[in-house]
Tab-separated table of C-alpha atoms and ligand atoms in Angstrom:
chain	number	residue	atom	x	y	z
A	163	MET	CA	-154.571	12.465	-130.270
A	164	ARG	CA	-156.833	14.653	-132.491
A	165	GLU	CA	-158.050	17.811	-130.973
A	166	PHE	CA	-161.750	18.792	-130.776
A	167	PHE	CA	-162.087	20.760	-133.867
A	168	ASN	CA	-165.294	22.634	-132.987
A	169	VAL	CA	-166.010	23.168	-129.308
A	170	ILE	CA	-169.180	25.190	-128.854
A	171	PRO	CA	-171.238	26.508	-125.871
A	172	PRO	CA	-173.792	23.904	-124.727
A	173	ASP	CA	-176.784	26.242	-125.453
A	174	GLU	CA	-175.663	26.598	-129.142
A	175	ALA	CA	-175.204	22.781	-129.377
A	176	LEU	CA	-178.826	22.380	-128.408
A	177	GLU	CA	-180.069	25.039	-130.623
A	178	THR	CA	-178.071	23.570	-133.511
A	179	LEU	CA	-180.019	20.256	-133.072
A	180	LEU	CA	-183.562	21.835	-132.168
A	181	ASP	CA	-183.354	24.076	-135.184
A	182	ARG	CA	-183.237	21.063	-137.495
A	183	LEU	CA	-185.626	18.786	-135.689
A	184	GLU	CA	-189.084	18.476	-137.163
A	185	VAL	CA	-191.490	17.657	-134.309
A	186	THR	CA	-194.857	15.781	-134.703
A	187	VAL	CA	-196.425	15.323	-131.485
A	188	ARG	CA	-198.349	12.074	-131.376
A	189	ALA	CA	-201.435	12.226	-128.982
A	190	VAL	CA	-202.605	9.260	-126.767
A	191	ILE	CA	-205.630	9.392	-124.598
A	192	VAL	CA	-204.866	8.268	-121.018
A	193	PRO	CA	-207.090	8.211	-117.959
A	194	THR	CA	-206.670	11.440	-116.017
A	195	SER	CA	-205.677	9.283	-112.929
A	196	GLN	CA	-202.509	8.350	-114.760
A	197	ALA	CA	-201.722	11.589	-116.365
A	198	LEU	CA	-199.256	13.005	-113.822
A	199	GLY	CA	-196.067	13.992	-115.482
A	200	ARG	CA	-197.457	13.651	-118.951
A	201	VAL	CA	-197.534	16.563	-121.342
A	202	THR	CA	-201.045	17.814	-122.789
A	203	ALA	CA	-201.238	17.143	-126.489
A	204	GLU	CA	-204.314	19.513	-126.854
A	205	ASP	CA	-205.767	22.551	-124.959
A	206	VAL	CA	-208.021	21.118	-122.250
A	207	VAL	CA	-211.350	23.159	-122.478
A	208	SER	CA	-213.771	23.140	-119.577
A	209	PRO	CA	-217.226	21.742	-120.537
A	210	GLU	CA	-218.932	23.528	-117.670
A	211	ASP	CA	-218.845	26.426	-115.066
A	212	LEU	CA	-217.099	25.739	-111.862
A	213	PRO	CA	-218.786	26.207	-109.500
A	214	PRO	CA	-222.019	25.450	-111.298
A	215	TYR	CA	-223.934	27.198	-108.551
A	216	PRO	CA	-223.025	29.879	-105.945
A	217	ARG	CA	-221.208	28.312	-102.883
A	218	SER	CA	-220.449	29.598	-99.486
A	219	THR	CA	-216.924	29.883	-98.379
A	220	MET	CA	-217.683	30.025	-94.771
A	221	ASP	CA	-219.655	28.346	-92.066
A	222	GLY	CA	-222.355	30.825	-91.027
A	223	TYR	CA	-225.613	32.143	-92.373
A	224	SER	CA	-226.813	32.938	-95.685
A	225	VAL	CA	-228.645	36.258	-95.883
A	226	ARG	CA	-229.730	39.146	-97.864
A	227	ALA	CA	-226.864	41.460	-97.576
A	228	ARG	CA	-228.953	44.666	-97.314
A	229	ASP	CA	-230.489	43.287	-94.148
A	230	THR	CA	-227.090	43.613	-92.606
A	231	PHE	CA	-226.244	46.990	-93.740
A	232	GLY	CA	-225.193	49.306	-90.768
A	233	ALA	CA	-225.032	46.336	-88.261
A	234	SER	CA	-222.408	46.812	-85.416
A	235	GLU	CA	-221.857	45.261	-82.011
A	236	ALA	CA	-223.549	48.160	-80.441
A	237	LEU	CA	-226.408	47.848	-82.874
A	238	PRO	CA	-226.620	44.339	-84.310
A	239	ALA	CA	-229.060	43.407	-87.136
A	240	PHE	CA	-231.660	40.946	-86.042
A	241	CYS	CA	-232.530	37.918	-88.187
A	242	GLN	CA	-234.785	34.978	-87.946
A	243	VAL	CA	-233.204	31.600	-88.848
A	244	VAL	CA	-235.772	29.861	-91.043
A	245	GLY	CA	-233.799	26.755	-91.760
A	246	GLU	CA	-230.498	25.375	-93.102
A	247	VAL	CA	-229.078	24.356	-96.424
A	248	ALA	CA	-227.613	20.868	-95.796
A	249	MET	CA	-224.298	19.900	-97.558
A	250	GLY	CA	-224.920	18.118	-100.885
A	251	SER	CA	-228.473	19.498	-101.052
A	252	GLN	CA	-230.340	22.069	-102.810
A	253	PRO	CA	-232.011	24.785	-100.749
A	254	GLN	CA	-235.352	23.937	-99.346
A	255	VAL	CA	-235.771	27.413	-97.803
A	256	SER	CA	-236.375	30.793	-99.384
A	257	LEU	CA	-235.364	34.024	-97.443
A	258	ALA	CA	-237.672	36.923	-97.064
A	259	THR	CA	-236.456	40.143	-95.650
A	260	GLY	CA	-235.028	39.628	-92.136
A	261	HIS	CA	-234.413	35.889	-92.742
A	262	ALA	CA	-231.165	34.005	-92.516
A	263	ALA	CA	-230.482	30.233	-93.088
A	264	VAL	CA	-227.524	28.128	-91.821
A	265	ALA	CA	-224.731	27.775	-94.406
A	266	TYR	CA	-221.810	25.524	-94.476
A	267	THR	CA	-218.494	25.923	-96.232
A	268	GLY	CA	-218.944	24.698	-99.794
A	269	GLY	CA	-222.634	24.445	-99.427
A	270	MET	CA	-225.318	26.246	-101.526
A	271	LEU	CA	-226.971	29.475	-100.458
A	272	ALA	CA	-230.556	29.637	-99.467
A	273	GLU	CA	-232.957	30.993	-102.300
A	274	GLY	CA	-232.971	34.825	-102.204
A	275	ALA	CA	-229.648	34.991	-100.337
A	276	ASP	CA	-226.646	36.949	-101.808
A	277	ALA	CA	-224.110	36.842	-99.119
A	278	VAL	CA	-222.969	34.737	-96.191
A	279	VAL	CA	-222.294	36.128	-92.583
A	280	MET	CA	-219.484	34.200	-90.795
A	281	VAL	CA	-220.622	32.402	-87.709
A	282	GLU	CA	-218.041	34.351	-85.676
A	283	ASN	CA	-219.890	37.673	-86.486
A	284	THR	CA	-223.143	36.453	-85.151
A	285	GLN	CA	-224.477	35.426	-81.838
A	286	CYS	CA	-227.767	33.287	-81.025
A	287	VAL	CA	-230.392	35.100	-79.242
A	288	GLY	CA	-233.032	32.595	-78.162
A	289	ASP	CA	-234.317	29.845	-80.447
A	290	ASN	CA	-233.970	30.559	-84.204
A	291	SER	CA	-232.895	34.039	-83.929
A	292	ILE	CA	-229.498	35.601	-84.403
A	293	GLU	CA	-227.826	39.034	-84.094
A	294	ILE	CA	-225.467	39.972	-86.879
A	295	LEU	CA	-222.592	42.095	-85.531
A	296	ARG	CA	-221.032	43.271	-88.736
A	297	PRO	CA	-222.369	43.871	-92.285
A	298	VAL	CA	-221.617	42.032	-95.326
A	299	ALA	CA	-221.629	43.258	-98.933
A	300	PRO	CA	-223.503	41.449	-101.590
A	301	GLY	CA	-221.465	38.581	-102.776
A	302	GLU	CA	-219.407	38.503	-99.714
A	303	ASN	CA	-218.089	35.020	-98.617
A	304	VAL	CA	-219.555	33.517	-101.702
A	305	ILE	CA	-217.921	31.873	-104.739
A	306	GLN	CA	-220.092	32.801	-107.806
A	307	VAL	CA	-221.192	30.647	-110.744
A	308	GLY	CA	-218.101	30.207	-112.941
A	309	GLU	CA	-215.918	32.362	-110.738
A	310	ASP	CA	-213.194	29.346	-110.499
A	311	VAL	CA	-213.614	28.232	-114.340
A	312	ARG	CA	-215.963	29.224	-117.029
A	313	ALA	CA	-217.407	26.931	-119.528
A	314	GLY	CA	-215.144	27.201	-122.650
A	315	ASP	CA	-212.052	28.320	-120.636
A	316	THR	CA	-208.745	26.701	-121.577
A	317	VAL	CA	-207.927	25.223	-118.124
A	318	ILE	CA	-204.518	23.597	-119.316
A	319	PRO	CA	-202.968	24.641	-122.539
A	320	LYS	CA	-201.414	22.377	-125.029
A	321	GLY	CA	-197.935	21.444	-124.299
A	322	ARG	CA	-198.074	21.814	-120.566
A	323	HIS	CA	-196.403	19.342	-118.026
A	324	ILE	CA	-199.405	17.842	-115.952
A	325	ARG	CA	-199.061	18.482	-112.122
A	326	PRO	CA	-201.018	17.104	-109.081
A	327	GLN	CA	-203.081	20.407	-109.099
A	328	ASP	CA	-203.855	19.918	-112.814
A	329	ILE	CA	-205.149	16.314	-111.947
A	330	GLY	CA	-207.341	17.965	-109.376
A	331	VAL	CA	-208.870	20.635	-111.769
A	332	LEU	CA	-209.564	18.018	-114.479
A	333	PHE	CA	-211.403	15.745	-112.180
A	334	SER	CA	-213.346	18.668	-110.659
A	335	LEU	CA	-214.658	19.335	-114.176
A	336	GLY	CA	-215.520	15.556	-114.786
A	337	ILE	CA	-212.682	15.286	-117.287
A	338	THR	CA	-211.626	11.655	-116.669
A	339	GLU	CA	-209.469	11.208	-119.809
A	340	VAL	CA	-206.849	13.447	-121.300
A	341	ALA	CA	-204.956	13.672	-124.559
A	342	VAL	CA	-201.235	13.566	-123.830
A	343	ALA	CA	-198.140	13.353	-126.014
A	344	GLN	CA	-196.740	9.820	-126.483
A	345	ARG	CA	-193.665	9.283	-124.390
A	346	PRO	CA	-190.481	9.503	-126.723
A	347	ARG	CA	-188.669	6.262	-126.663
A	348	VAL	CA	-185.028	6.656	-125.852
A	349	ALA	CA	-182.700	3.907	-127.073
A	350	ILE	CA	-179.620	3.403	-124.685
A	351	VAL	CA	-176.466	1.877	-125.838
A	352	SER	CA	-173.591	1.518	-123.282
A	353	THR	CA	-170.229	1.061	-124.878
A	354	GLY	CA	-166.794	0.043	-123.445
A	355	ASP	CA	-164.663	-3.235	-123.281
A	356	GLU	CA	-164.285	-2.643	-119.478
A	357	LEU	CA	-167.949	-2.830	-118.562
A	358	VAL	CA	-169.840	-5.643	-117.066
A	359	ALA	CA	-173.600	-5.843	-116.022
A	360	PRO	CA	-174.161	-4.757	-112.435
A	361	GLU	CA	-175.011	-8.255	-111.177
A	362	GLU	CA	-171.702	-9.601	-112.220
A	363	SER	CA	-168.555	-9.343	-110.225
A	364	PRO	CA	-165.976	-7.138	-112.113
A	365	VAL	CA	-162.428	-8.557	-112.270
A	366	PRO	CA	-159.627	-5.914	-111.926
A	367	GLY	CA	-159.795	-3.672	-114.787
A	368	GLN	CA	-163.483	-4.114	-115.222
A	369	VAL	CA	-166.354	-1.816	-113.984
A	370	ARG	CA	-170.101	-2.149	-113.509
A	371	ASP	CA	-172.250	-0.475	-115.992
A	372	ILE	CA	-173.765	2.553	-114.428
A	373	ASN	CA	-174.846	4.787	-117.316
A	374	SER	CA	-177.367	2.277	-118.647
A	375	TYR	CA	-179.350	2.691	-115.466
A	376	SER	CA	-178.629	6.326	-114.522
A	377	VAL	CA	-179.498	7.527	-117.914
A	378	ALA	CA	-182.621	5.446	-118.078
A	379	SER	CA	-183.896	6.951	-114.855
A	380	LEU	CA	-183.208	10.395	-116.229
A	381	VAL	CA	-185.185	9.452	-119.253
A	382	ARG	CA	-188.079	8.354	-117.246
A	383	GLU	CA	-187.952	11.405	-115.036
A	384	ALA	CA	-187.931	13.619	-118.164
A	385	GLY	CA	-191.180	11.820	-119.419
A	386	GLY	CA	-189.492	9.413	-121.894
A	387	LEU	CA	-189.549	5.671	-122.162
A	388	PRO	CA	-186.048	4.143	-121.783
A	389	MET	CA	-185.105	1.158	-124.068
A	390	HIS	CA	-182.070	-0.821	-123.129
A	391	ILE	CA	-180.317	-1.750	-126.419
A	392	GLY	CA	-177.542	-3.383	-124.492
A	393	LEU	CA	-173.877	-3.270	-123.446
A	394	VAL	CA	-171.462	-3.273	-126.510
A	395	ALA	CA	-167.752	-3.657	-126.752
A	396	ASP	CA	-165.417	-1.072	-128.333
A	397	ASP	CA	-165.845	-2.669	-131.743
A	398	TYR	CA	-167.083	-0.546	-134.697
A	399	GLU	CA	-169.200	-3.227	-136.415
A	400	ALA	CA	-170.871	-4.286	-132.805
A	401	GLN	CA	-171.661	-0.547	-132.218
A	402	ARG	CA	-172.879	0.136	-135.707
A	403	LEU	CA	-175.448	-2.781	-135.370
A	404	ALA	CA	-176.499	-1.672	-131.858
A	405	ALA	CA	-177.023	1.954	-133.151
A	406	MET	CA	-179.180	0.691	-136.118
A	407	ASP	CA	-181.234	-1.367	-133.600
A	408	GLY	CA	-181.622	1.645	-131.504
A	409	LEU	CA	-182.578	3.891	-134.321
A	410	GLU	CA	-185.387	1.412	-135.235
A	411	ARG	CA	-186.646	1.068	-131.715
A	412	GLY	CA	-186.264	4.643	-130.387
A	413	ASP	CA	-187.244	8.236	-131.163
A	414	ILE	CA	-183.951	9.259	-129.687
A	415	LEU	CA	-180.578	7.410	-129.689
A	416	VAL	CA	-178.121	7.801	-126.690
A	417	PHE	CA	-174.647	6.321	-126.774
A	418	SER	CA	-172.643	6.287	-123.672
A	419	ALA	CA	-168.922	6.548	-123.624
A	420	GLY	CA	-166.306	6.431	-126.505
A	421	SER	CA	-167.243	10.095	-127.344
A	422	SER	CA	-163.880	11.508	-127.116
A	423	VAL	CA	-161.182	11.653	-129.844
A	424	SER	CA	-158.676	8.721	-129.183
A	425	SER	CA	-158.493	5.983	-131.744
A	426	ARG	CA	-160.571	3.808	-129.213
A	427	ASP	CA	-163.443	6.323	-129.319
A	428	LEU	CA	-165.681	5.004	-132.031
A	429	THR	CA	-169.045	6.793	-131.266
A	430	VAL	CA	-168.487	9.815	-133.573
A	431	ARG	CA	-167.714	7.688	-136.572
A	432	VAL	CA	-170.697	5.397	-135.676
A	433	LEU	CA	-173.161	8.300	-135.404
A	434	ASP	CA	-171.688	10.038	-138.396
A	435	GLU	CA	-172.100	7.077	-140.879
A	436	LEU	CA	-175.592	6.008	-140.073
A	437	GLY	CA	-177.465	8.629	-142.142
A	438	PRO	CA	-177.608	12.187	-142.961
A	439	PRO	CA	-176.837	14.770	-141.790
A	440	GLY	CA	-174.817	12.882	-139.090
A	441	VAL	CA	-172.680	14.552	-136.530
A	442	LEU	CA	-173.696	18.260	-135.848
A	443	VAL	CA	-171.450	18.957	-132.802
A	444	HIS	CA	-168.354	17.195	-131.440
A	445	GLY	CA	-167.173	18.827	-128.176
A	446	ILE	CA	-168.971	21.321	-125.996
A	447	ALA	CA	-167.453	24.234	-123.902
A	448	HIS	CA	-168.629	22.704	-120.532
A	449	LYS	CA	-167.211	21.005	-117.534
A	450	PRO	CA	-167.932	18.242	-116.960
A	451	GLY	CA	-168.747	16.714	-120.251
A	452	LYS	CA	-166.471	18.297	-122.987
A	453	PRO	CA	-166.477	15.089	-124.985
A	454	THR	CA	-170.052	15.244	-126.103
A	455	ILE	CA	-171.529	14.366	-129.529
A	456	VAL	CA	-174.752	15.848	-130.932
A	457	ALA	CA	-175.939	14.159	-134.207
A	458	LEU	CA	-179.090	13.807	-136.281
A	459	VAL	CA	-179.702	10.659	-138.267
A	460	ASP	CA	-182.484	10.838	-140.887
A	461	GLY	CA	-184.498	13.002	-138.468
A	462	THR	CA	-183.690	11.123	-135.368
A	463	PRO	CA	-181.601	12.951	-132.677
A	464	ALA	CA	-178.650	11.056	-131.473
A	465	PHE	CA	-176.228	11.738	-128.607
A	466	GLY	CA	-172.825	10.586	-127.701
A	467	LEU	CA	-172.515	11.097	-123.929
A	468	PRO	CA	-169.237	10.989	-122.194
A	469	GLY	CA	-168.627	7.719	-120.417
A	470	ASN	CA	-167.801	9.367	-117.141
A	471	PRO	CA	-171.038	8.777	-115.054
A	472	VAL	CA	-171.072	12.124	-113.642
A	473	SER	CA	-170.562	13.811	-117.003
A	474	ALA	CA	-173.128	11.658	-118.673
A	475	MET	CA	-175.595	12.668	-116.205
A	476	VAL	CA	-174.872	16.366	-116.323
A	477	VAL	CA	-174.738	16.466	-120.088
A	478	PHE	CA	-178.030	14.571	-120.215
A	479	GLY	CA	-179.662	17.378	-118.337
A	480	ILE	CA	-178.264	20.136	-120.483
A	481	LEU	CA	-178.948	18.334	-123.902
A	482	VAL	CA	-181.008	15.205	-123.930
A	483	ARG	CA	-183.888	16.294	-121.488
A	484	PRO	CA	-184.828	19.379	-123.472
A	485	VAL	CA	-184.935	17.231	-126.729
A	486	ILE	CA	-187.120	14.699	-124.874
A	487	GLN	CA	-189.453	17.644	-123.968
A	488	ALA	CA	-189.318	19.188	-127.328
A	489	LEU	CA	-190.625	15.808	-128.909
A	490	MET	CA	-193.597	15.911	-126.501
A	491	GLY	CA	-194.386	19.471	-127.680
A	492	ARG	CA	-193.706	20.949	-124.331
A	493	THR	CA	-193.906	24.713	-124.755
A	494	GLU	CA	-193.426	26.549	-121.426
A	495	PRO	CA	-190.195	28.005	-120.597
A	496	PRO	CA	-188.262	25.562	-118.412
A	497	VAL	CA	-188.662	26.798	-114.815
A	498	THR	CA	-185.464	26.254	-112.885
A	499	HIS	CA	-186.137	25.335	-109.272
A	500	GLY	CA	-183.474	26.480	-106.884
A	501	VAL	CA	-182.537	28.433	-103.993
A	502	HIS	CA	-180.122	31.303	-103.420
A	503	ALA	CA	-177.233	30.396	-101.031
A	504	LYS	CA	-173.810	31.661	-99.990
A	505	LEU	CA	-170.916	29.800	-101.319
A	506	THR	CA	-168.416	28.293	-98.662
A	507	LYS	CA	-165.418	28.143	-100.918
A	508	ASP	CA	-163.796	29.625	-103.955
A	509	ILE	CA	-164.703	27.785	-107.272
A	510	ARG	CA	-162.099	28.293	-110.110
A	511	SER	CA	-163.182	27.997	-113.606
A	512	ALA	CA	-161.601	28.751	-117.129
A	513	THR	CA	-163.268	31.529	-119.143
A	514	GLY	CA	-164.936	30.158	-122.385
A	515	ARG	CA	-166.214	27.185	-120.479
A	516	GLU	CA	-169.505	26.751	-118.553
A	517	ASP	CA	-168.830	24.862	-115.300
A	518	HIS	CA	-171.370	22.810	-113.455
A	519	VAL	CA	-170.196	22.363	-109.819
A	520	GLN	CA	-172.026	19.959	-107.512
A	521	VAL	CA	-172.971	21.555	-104.139
A	522	LYS	CA	-174.307	20.296	-100.828
A	523	LEU	CA	-176.813	22.605	-99.002
A	524	ILE	CA	-176.263	23.487	-95.292
A	525	GLU	CA	-178.778	25.417	-93.084
A	526	SER	CA	-176.914	27.951	-91.022
A	527	ASP	CA	-177.848	30.881	-88.791
A	528	THR	CA	-176.842	33.268	-91.446
A	529	GLY	CA	-178.933	31.554	-94.085
A	530	ILE	CA	-178.349	28.658	-96.508
A	531	LEU	CA	-174.754	27.758	-97.466
A	532	ALA	CA	-173.747	25.980	-100.730
A	533	ASP	CA	-170.709	23.803	-100.050
A	534	PRO	CA	-169.054	22.602	-103.186
A	535	VAL	CA	-168.568	18.806	-103.378
A	536	PHE	CA	-165.263	18.757	-105.219
A	537	GLY	CA	-163.998	15.357	-106.401
A	538	LYS	CA	-162.070	13.849	-109.204
A	539	SER	CA	-164.258	13.662	-112.133
A	540	ASN	CA	-164.862	9.777	-111.954
A	541	LEU	CA	-166.536	9.923	-108.487
A	542	ILE	CA	-170.139	9.283	-108.843
A	543	ARG	CA	-170.524	9.772	-105.135
A	544	THR	CA	-170.238	13.526	-105.661
A	545	LEU	CA	-173.566	13.405	-107.329
A	546	VAL	CA	-175.139	11.480	-104.630
A	547	GLU	CA	-173.943	13.854	-101.966
A	548	ALA	CA	-174.976	16.831	-103.848
A	549	ASP	CA	-178.248	18.606	-103.457
A	550	GLY	CA	-177.970	20.654	-106.614
A	551	VAL	CA	-175.506	22.587	-108.998
A	552	VAL	CA	-174.010	25.939	-109.303
A	553	VAL	CA	-173.452	27.037	-112.771
A	554	VAL	CA	-170.372	29.189	-113.451
A	555	PRO	CA	-171.168	30.928	-116.772
A	556	LEU	CA	-169.123	30.730	-119.962
A	557	ASP	CA	-167.390	34.091	-119.544
A	558	ASP	CA	-166.694	33.873	-115.816
A	559	GLY	CA	-163.305	33.066	-114.427
A	560	GLY	CA	-164.790	31.695	-111.158
A	561	LEU	CA	-166.769	32.462	-108.170
A	562	TYR	CA	-165.466	33.370	-104.605
A	563	GLY	CA	-166.382	31.962	-101.174
A	564	GLY	CA	-169.065	34.347	-99.751
A	565	ASP	CA	-170.588	35.030	-103.086
A	566	GLU	CA	-174.276	34.838	-103.362
A	567	VAL	CA	-175.168	31.951	-105.978
A	568	PHE	CA	-178.275	30.363	-107.282
A	569	VAL	CA	-178.259	26.603	-106.722
A	570	ARG	CA	-180.392	24.569	-109.184
A	571	LEU	CA	-181.879	21.853	-107.087
A	572	TYR	CA	-182.029	18.137	-108.156
B	610	AMP	P1	-164.958	6.932	-122.110
B	610	AMP	O1	-165.973	7.936	-122.432
B	610	AMP	O2	-165.116	5.797	-122.805
B	610	AMP	O3	-163.611	7.542	-122.328
B	610	AMP	O4	-165.047	6.549	-120.570
B	610	AMP	C1	-164.678	7.495	-119.580
B	610	AMP	C2	-164.774	6.739	-118.239
B	610	AMP	O5	-166.083	6.419	-117.853
B	610	AMP	C3	-163.926	5.558	-118.166
B	610	AMP	O6	-163.294	5.475	-116.866
B	610	AMP	C4	-165.008	4.410	-118.159
B	610	AMP	O7	-164.626	3.329	-117.580
B	610	AMP	C5	-166.242	5.103	-117.600
B	610	AMP	N1	-167.373	4.549	-118.132
B	610	AMP	C6	-167.808	4.510	-119.363
B	610	AMP	N2	-169.070	3.925	-119.525
B	610	AMP	C7	-169.395	3.749	-118.341
B	610	AMP	C8	-170.672	3.164	-117.780
B	610	AMP	N3	-171.576	2.733	-118.545
B	610	AMP	N4	-170.747	2.859	-116.400
B	610	AMP	C9	-169.774	3.297	-115.705
B	610	AMP	N5	-168.570	3.980	-116.011
B	610	AMP	C10	-168.469	4.002	-117.398
B	611	MG	MG1	-164.739	3.841	-123.359
């Protein structure tokens, strides 16, 4: 068997590809209601001030602040309630000195008012009169015009992943359509003589195809559009045709399995012979997932993922997902969601290799524990049982039970 001739750290493998990738983000207009999870293709600029009029942040009374100066429980300020400003309505009342008007949270202030007194700091004295027990400063309990968003402000910059709160701000400004990056199409080819479609019953020696579906799901989660090219035998010509089909239909080509160095492993030859420059990386310093291929074919990124379903998913996360995001012009640094936890057992690792260890999280009296889910590399169940992953860095020889670790959550 040939050796991997050029095993490099995973982040270097990714950089090698990204450095050569020419990204042109194609924009499409979608209704804001369907923009969740998409990436903005342009800066979204506010057409108006928000709020467009001063709003009360409290239930209470709008007043002229100076009428309340010096007020206290012992010596309250006395105000006459001259009306109310109903929700959804413009003020019909105007305040003179010593006047107040009923105000509701989110409602407008009365004409002439510059602050709101919380209802808790007042008491009624007879009909239409109140005592104010604490002073308010001008502007207190009021959101000013444009305090939330100013007309002309960039509310969501280009290249940002759209979250539920972003949908909220877009609608608050009346922005019902938004320009987002087209979803990169990811062509998926599963290879292996032993594979059968999941609806079939495998005979001994055969296995159901997992990767077509787990990888497609990862593509969707990353914002891409999976395209199933099909299940292909370990046959060079069949794989070459599938690869060409995939390149025609996809913005990214992903081959599953056959990525190692035995004579049955054809992916490296297939991806190398389709067009220049071909294979850039064969083998990454990572466990699981050493037999990984990164290629570029006439500008289209192509990957050979290891067939082992656990490795395929892990490698997808470190190499394919960032490329999907790059093709959408996503600019913000990837934020890793995770928790700190205490490791329950030792994890051994070789230096010069980055290890991804699946862990289950356990709540305990002393805090959160991270319990490694060890298993032989072919056990897909380890991923299902795991809540996240602990990364043992390249130059680290392992971690000890009791160590404080950062768990990246799924
Ligand atoms: P390979 O990368 O071809 O050496 O395959 C490594 C292991 O992953 C073998 O046990 C394969 O049977 C298994 N495998 C390959 N492709 C898939 C797939 N699509 N679904 C499930 N298991 C697979
Ligand atoms: Mg195989």
